[in-house]
């Protein structure tokens, strides 16, 4: 049987975002992996939540996992999860339009002109080169890939689907044969990037490790690097700030402090709390015992790490006034 696959056009805003992604000379292209892992983590969260109430999802034992698999011969990088998965119509909706506020805010911030977009991507001016500060989402994949394939089966659904796009002309969705090698067993999603010539470094274990360490180390589900049929877990899955205070020992606070500051002293003061309400956030701050050598350097920046739902966003978010620039720690919103 031969069927002609229909190419679906992207929503106009997606096309604009993709143009920017593909043509940007933005240097921190590695945030694409942060975005794909964040999506995998969201999908695992959703499946875990559903499994609480739906026996058919819980059945068979659900071990949440994220696999990152480079394939040097095919020049592909695949990020797979056994999360909630997508139906055909969800693929259509989610991977062709922009719903999320972060991406929208980013686009709005660019204004209408493409040249402004290009300028932001290249600009040396402080604060301008900030694509990475936004949750730019799935489409970030096209910064490093000339083609992206998404294989997915929704939990509880029998059929699986293949979404594919070169980031320019639109996308296709086709049925996927059962037993496809990349599709996670049971349910879930595999995003496969066909890397551009200038992005082949992301096939290297060390590079993948570096990027996961930089952005995704506190993701709560195990992230495994699969190389030569061998798996190695890359993250600790330990977001200390997300745990209840009662469960954290002084030693655990100290280890975390030393890990994020690379200091060897003990924190003089540890501040840990969670705010809930119209906006939810967790705060874990430390005052060092030893005085930083550049304490009185007015250009010394704040050192509070900003996370959004355990995903690293920025090292120098201006969250505290300048005179508190010796305070170290994490804010997660
Ligand atoms: P956001 O994650 O902020 O919603 P993205 O552009 O990153 O925006 O992703 C768009 C949507 O695509 C997600 O909201 C989700 O519905 C769907 N999606 C992306 N990746 C996955 C995945 N691995 N599993 C299930 N759904 C996914
Ligand atoms: Mg996302």
Coordinates of C-alpha atoms and ligand atoms in Angstrom, one line a residue:
X1 CA 0.0 0.0 0.0
X2 CA 1.3 3.4 -0.8
X3 CA 0.0 6.5 0.8
X4 CA 1.1 10.0 0.1
X5 CA 2.1 11.7 3.3
X6 CA 0.5 15.0 3.8
X7 CA 2.8 17.9 5.0
X8 CA 1.1 20.0 7.6
X9 CA 2.2 23.6 7.8
X10 CA 3.5 25.1 11.0
X11 CA 1.5 27.8 12.8
X12 CA 3.0 31.2 11.7
X13 CA 4.6 31.9 15.0
X14 CA 6.3 28.5 15.0
X15 CA 7.7 29.2 11.6
X16 CA 9.1 32.4 12.9
X17 CA 10.7 30.8 15.9
X18 CA 12.2 28.0 13.8
X19 CA 13.7 30.5 11.4
X20 CA 15.3 32.1 14.4
X21 CA 16.6 28.8 15.8
X22 CA 18.0 27.6 12.5
X23 CA 19.7 30.9 11.6
X24 CA 20.9 32.0 15.0
X25 CA 24.6 32.0 15.7
X26 CA 23.6 31.8 19.3
X27 CA 26.5 30.2 21.1
X28 CA 24.7 28.3 23.9
X29 CA 23.1 25.8 21.5
X30 CA 23.5 23.2 24.2
X31 CA 20.2 24.3 25.9
X32 CA 18.4 22.1 23.3
X33 CA 19.2 19.1 25.5
X34 CA 18.0 20.9 28.6
X35 CA 14.7 21.5 26.9
X36 CA 14.3 17.9 25.6
X37 CA 15.1 16.5 29.1
X38 CA 12.7 18.9 30.7
X39 CA 9.9 17.7 28.4
X40 CA 10.8 14.1 29.1
X41 CA 10.6 14.9 32.8
X42 CA 7.2 16.6 32.4
X43 CA 5.9 13.6 30.5
X44 CA 7.1 11.2 33.3
X45 CA 5.5 13.4 35.9
X46 CA 2.2 13.3 34.0
X47 CA 2.3 9.5 33.7
X48 CA 3.2 9.0 37.3
X49 CA 0.3 11.2 38.3
X50 CA -2.2 9.3 36.1
X51 CA -0.8 6.0 37.4
X52 CA -2.1 7.0 40.9
X53 CA -5.7 6.7 39.7
X54 CA -5.6 4.5 36.6
X55 CA -4.7 0.9 37.2
X56 CA -4.0 0.2 33.6
X57 CA -1.2 2.7 33.6
X58 CA 0.2 1.5 36.8
X59 CA 0.1 -2.1 35.8
X60 CA 3.3 -3.8 34.7
X61 CA 5.3 -1.6 37.0
X62 CA 6.3 1.8 35.9
X63 CA 10.0 2.8 36.3
X64 CA 10.4 6.3 35.1
X65 CA 13.5 6.7 33.0
X66 CA 15.1 9.1 30.6
X67 CA 17.6 7.7 28.1
X68 CA 20.0 9.8 26.0
X69 CA 21.5 7.8 23.2
X70 CA 24.1 9.0 20.7
X71 CA 24.4 7.0 17.5
X72 CA 27.7 7.9 15.8
X73 CA 27.1 6.0 12.6
X74 CA 23.7 7.6 12.0
X75 CA 24.8 10.9 13.5
X76 CA 21.7 11.0 15.6
X77 CA 21.1 11.8 19.2
X78 CA 17.9 10.4 20.8
X79 CA 16.3 11.5 24.0
X80 CA 13.7 8.9 25.1
X81 CA 11.3 8.7 28.0
X82 CA 8.6 6.2 29.1
X83 CA 6.3 9.0 30.1
X84 CA 2.7 9.8 29.1
X85 CA 3.3 9.9 25.3
X86 CA 1.3 11.6 22.7
X87 CA -1.6 10.6 20.4
X88 CA -1.6 11.7 16.8
X89 CA -3.8 14.7 17.5
X90 CA -1.7 15.7 20.5
X91 CA 1.4 15.6 18.3
X92 CA -0.5 17.8 15.8
X93 CA -1.4 20.3 18.5
X94 CA 1.8 20.3 20.6
X95 CA 4.5 20.0 18.0
X96 CA 3.3 22.6 15.5
X97 CA 1.9 25.4 17.6
X98 CA 3.1 27.4 20.5
X99 CA 1.0 27.4 23.6
X100 CA 3.4 28.0 26.3
X101 CA 3.9 31.3 27.9
X102 CA 7.7 31.2 28.1
X103 CA 8.1 30.8 24.3
X104 CA 5.5 33.4 23.7
X105 CA 7.1 35.9 26.0
X106 CA 10.4 35.3 24.2
X107 CA 8.8 35.9 20.8
X108 CA 7.0 39.0 22.1
X109 CA 10.3 40.3 23.5
X110 CA 11.8 40.1 20.1
X111 CA 9.3 42.4 18.6
X112 CA 8.1 41.9 15.0
X113 CA 11.3 42.2 13.0
X114 CA 13.4 39.2 12.1
X115 CA 16.5 41.4 12.1
X116 CA 15.8 42.3 15.7
X117 CA 15.8 38.6 16.3
X118 CA 19.0 38.1 14.5
X119 CA 20.5 41.0 16.4
X120 CA 19.6 39.5 19.7
X121 CA 21.1 36.2 18.7
X122 CA 24.5 37.8 17.8
X123 CA 24.6 40.8 20.1
X124 CA 27.4 41.2 22.5
X125 CA 25.5 43.6 24.6
X126 CA 24.8 42.4 28.1
X127 CA 21.4 40.9 28.6
X128 CA 20.8 40.4 24.9
X129 CA 22.3 37.0 24.3
X130 CA 19.6 35.4 26.4
X131 CA 17.8 32.8 24.4
X132 CA 18.8 30.3 26.9
X133 CA 17.1 32.1 29.8
X134 CA 13.7 31.4 28.3
X135 CA 12.2 28.0 28.2
X136 CA 12.4 27.9 24.5
X137 CA 11.1 24.4 24.4
X138 CA 11.0 21.6 21.8
X139 CA 11.8 23.8 18.8
X140 CA 15.3 24.4 20.2
X141 CA 16.1 21.0 18.7
X142 CA 16.4 22.7 15.4
X143 CA 19.4 24.7 16.5
X144 CA 21.5 21.6 16.3
X145 CA 19.4 19.3 14.0
X146 CA 18.6 19.4 10.4
X147 CA 15.8 16.9 10.9
X148 CA 13.9 15.9 13.9
X149 CA 11.8 12.7 14.4
X150 CA 9.4 12.1 17.3
X151 CA 8.1 8.6 18.0
X152 CA 5.4 8.3 20.5
X153 CA 2.8 6.1 22.0
X154 CA 0.4 7.4 24.5
X155 CA 0.0 5.4 27.6
X156 CA -3.2 3.3 27.2
X157 CA -3.3 3.7 23.4
X158 CA -2.5 0.9 21.0
X159 CA -1.1 2.9 18.1
X160 CA 2.2 4.7 17.8
X161 CA 3.1 7.7 15.6
X162 CA 6.0 9.2 13.9
X163 CA 6.3 13.0 13.6
X164 CA 9.0 14.3 11.4
X165 CA 10.2 17.7 10.2
X166 CA 13.2 19.5 8.7
X167 CA 12.2 22.6 10.5
X168 CA 11.3 24.5 7.4
X169 CA 8.5 23.2 5.3
X170 CA 6.2 21.9 8.0
X171 CA 5.9 18.4 9.5
X172 CA 4.5 15.0 8.7
X173 CA 2.8 12.5 10.9
X174 CA 2.7 8.8 10.0
X175 CA 1.7 5.6 11.7
X176 CA 4.6 3.8 13.3
X177 CA 5.0 0.1 13.1
X178 CA 4.9 -1.8 16.4
X179 CA 8.4 -2.9 17.4
X180 CA 10.1 0.1 16.1
X181 CA 13.6 0.0 17.6
X182 CA 13.6 3.6 18.9
X183 CA 10.1 3.7 20.4
X184 CA 10.2 3.1 24.1
X185 CA 8.5 -0.2 25.2
X186 CA 5.0 0.2 26.5
X187 CA 4.4 3.9 26.2
X188 CA 6.5 7.1 25.9
X189 CA 8.3 9.3 23.5
X190 CA 11.7 9.3 21.6
X191 CA 12.9 12.5 20.1
X192 CA 15.7 11.8 17.5
X193 CA 17.9 14.6 16.2
X194 CA 19.8 14.3 13.0
X195 CA 22.6 16.5 13.9
X196 CA 24.0 19.3 11.7
X197 CA 27.7 19.1 10.7
X198 CA 28.6 21.8 13.2
X199 CA 26.8 20.1 16.1
X200 CA 28.4 16.7 15.9
X201 CA 30.1 17.3 19.3
X202 CA 26.8 16.3 20.9
X203 CA 27.6 12.7 19.9
X204 CA 30.4 12.6 22.4
X205 CA 29.8 11.1 25.8
X206 CA 31.9 13.8 27.5
X207 CA 29.9 16.6 25.9
X208 CA 26.5 15.1 26.7
X209 CA 27.7 14.6 30.3
X210 CA 28.8 18.2 30.5
X211 CA 25.5 19.6 29.3
X212 CA 23.4 17.3 31.6
X213 CA 25.6 18.3 34.5
X214 CA 25.2 22.0 33.7
X215 CA 21.5 22.1 33.3
X216 CA 19.7 18.9 34.3
X217 CA 21.6 17.4 37.2
X218 CA 18.7 18.0 39.6
X219 CA 16.0 16.4 37.5
X220 CA 14.3 13.9 39.7
X221 CA 14.2 11.0 37.3
X222 CA 17.3 9.0 36.3
X223 CA 19.0 10.3 33.1
X224 CA 21.0 7.5 31.6
X225 CA 23.6 7.9 28.9
X226 CA 23.4 4.8 26.7
X227 CA 26.6 4.2 24.8
X228 CA 27.8 0.8 23.4
X229 CA 24.7 -0.8 24.9
X230 CA 25.9 0.2 28.2
X231 CA 24.0 2.6 30.5
X232 CA 25.5 5.1 32.9
X233 CA 23.4 7.4 35.1
X234 CA 24.4 11.1 34.7
X235 CA 22.4 12.9 37.3
X236 CA 22.0 12.5 41.1
X237 CA 18.3 13.4 40.9
X238 CA 18.8 15.2 44.1
X239 CA 17.3 18.6 44.3
X240 CA 18.0 19.3 47.9
X241 CA 15.9 22.4 48.0
X242 CA 12.8 20.4 47.0
X243 CA 13.1 18.2 50.1
X244 CA 11.4 18.9 53.4
X245 CA 13.8 20.5 55.9
X246 CA 13.2 17.8 58.4
X247 CA 14.8 15.2 56.1
X248 CA 18.0 17.2 55.4
X249 CA 21.0 16.8 57.7
X250 CA 23.5 19.6 58.4
X251 CA 26.0 17.5 56.5
X252 CA 23.8 17.3 53.4
X253 CA 23.4 21.1 53.4
X254 CA 27.2 21.5 53.7
X255 CA 27.9 19.0 50.9
X256 CA 25.4 20.8 48.7
X257 CA 26.8 24.2 49.6
X258 CA 30.3 23.0 48.8
X259 CA 29.1 21.5 45.5
X260 CA 27.5 24.6 44.2
X261 CA 30.1 27.1 45.5
X262 CA 33.3 25.0 45.1
X263 CA 34.2 26.3 48.6
X264 CA 35.7 24.2 51.4
X265 CA 34.3 26.0 54.4
X266 CA 31.0 25.4 56.2
X267 CA 28.1 27.7 55.5
X268 CA 27.8 30.3 58.3
X269 CA 24.1 30.6 57.8
X270 CA 21.7 28.4 55.8
X271 CA 18.3 29.7 54.8
X272 CA 15.8 27.2 53.4
X273 CA 12.1 27.8 52.8
X274 CA 9.3 27.3 50.4
X275 CA 6.7 29.9 49.5
X276 CA 3.4 28.7 48.2
X277 CA 0.5 30.8 46.9
X278 CA 0.1 32.8 43.7
X279 CA 3.6 31.9 42.8
X280 CA 5.4 28.9 44.3
X281 CA 9.1 28.9 44.8
X282 CA 11.8 27.3 46.9
X283 CA 14.7 29.2 48.3
X284 CA 18.0 27.7 49.6
X285 CA 20.6 30.3 50.4
X286 CA 23.9 30.2 52.2
X287 CA 26.1 32.8 53.7
X288 CA 29.8 31.6 53.5
X289 CA 32.0 31.5 56.6
X290 CA 35.0 32.8 54.7
X291 CA 34.9 36.2 53.1
X292 CA 35.1 36.1 49.3
X293 CA 38.3 37.7 48.1
X294 CA 36.4 39.9 45.7
X295 CA 33.8 41.0 48.2
X296 CA 34.3 44.7 47.6
X297 CA 34.6 44.4 43.9
X298 CA 31.6 46.4 42.7
X299 CA 31.4 44.4 39.5
X300 CA 31.1 41.2 41.4
X301 CA 27.8 39.7 40.4
X302 CA 25.2 38.0 42.4
X303 CA 25.7 34.2 42.6
X304 CA 22.2 32.9 43.1
X305 CA 21.3 30.1 40.7
X306 CA 17.9 30.4 39.2
X307 CA 16.0 27.2 38.4
X308 CA 12.6 26.7 37.0
X309 CA 11.1 23.4 38.2
X310 CA 14.5 21.9 38.8
X311 CA 15.9 22.9 35.4
X312 CA 18.8 25.3 35.5
X313 CA 18.1 28.6 33.9
X314 CA 20.7 31.2 35.0
X315 CA 23.8 31.7 37.2
X316 CA 23.5 35.4 37.6
X317 CA 19.8 36.2 37.8
X318 CA 19.6 39.5 39.7
X319 CA 17.5 38.3 42.5
X320 CA 19.2 40.0 45.5
X321 CA 20.4 43.6 45.9
X322 CA 24.1 44.1 45.1
X323 CA 25.2 44.4 48.7
X324 CA 24.2 40.8 49.3
X325 CA 26.4 39.5 46.5
X326 CA 28.2 37.2 48.9
X327 CA 25.1 35.1 49.4
X328 CA 25.1 31.9 47.4
X329 CA 22.4 29.4 46.7
X330 CA 19.4 28.5 44.6
X331 CA 15.9 29.8 43.9
X332 CA 13.6 27.4 42.1
X333 CA 10.2 28.7 40.9
Ligands
LIG1 P1 6.3 23.2 27.1 O1 7.2 22.1 27.5 O2 6.7 24.5 27.8 O3 4.9 22.9 27.1 P2 7.6 22.6 24.6 O4 7.8 23.3 23.3 O5 8.9 22.2 25.3 O6 6.7 23.5 25.5 O7 6.7 21.3 24.3 C1 5.5 21.4 23.7 C2 4.5 20.3 24.1 O8 4.9 19.1 23.4 C3 4.5 19.9 25.6 O9 3.7 20.8 26.3 C4 4.0 18.5 25.5 O10 2.6 18.5 25.4 C5 4.5 18.0 24.2 N1 5.7 17.2 24.4 C6 7.0 17.6 24.1 N2 7.9 16.6 24.5 C7 7.2 15.6 25.0 C8 7.5 14.3 25.5 N3 8.7 13.8 25.6 N4 6.4 13.5 25.9 C9 5.1 13.9 25.8 N5 4.8 15.1 25.3 C10 5.8 16.0 24.9
LIG2 MG1 9.2 22.1 27.4

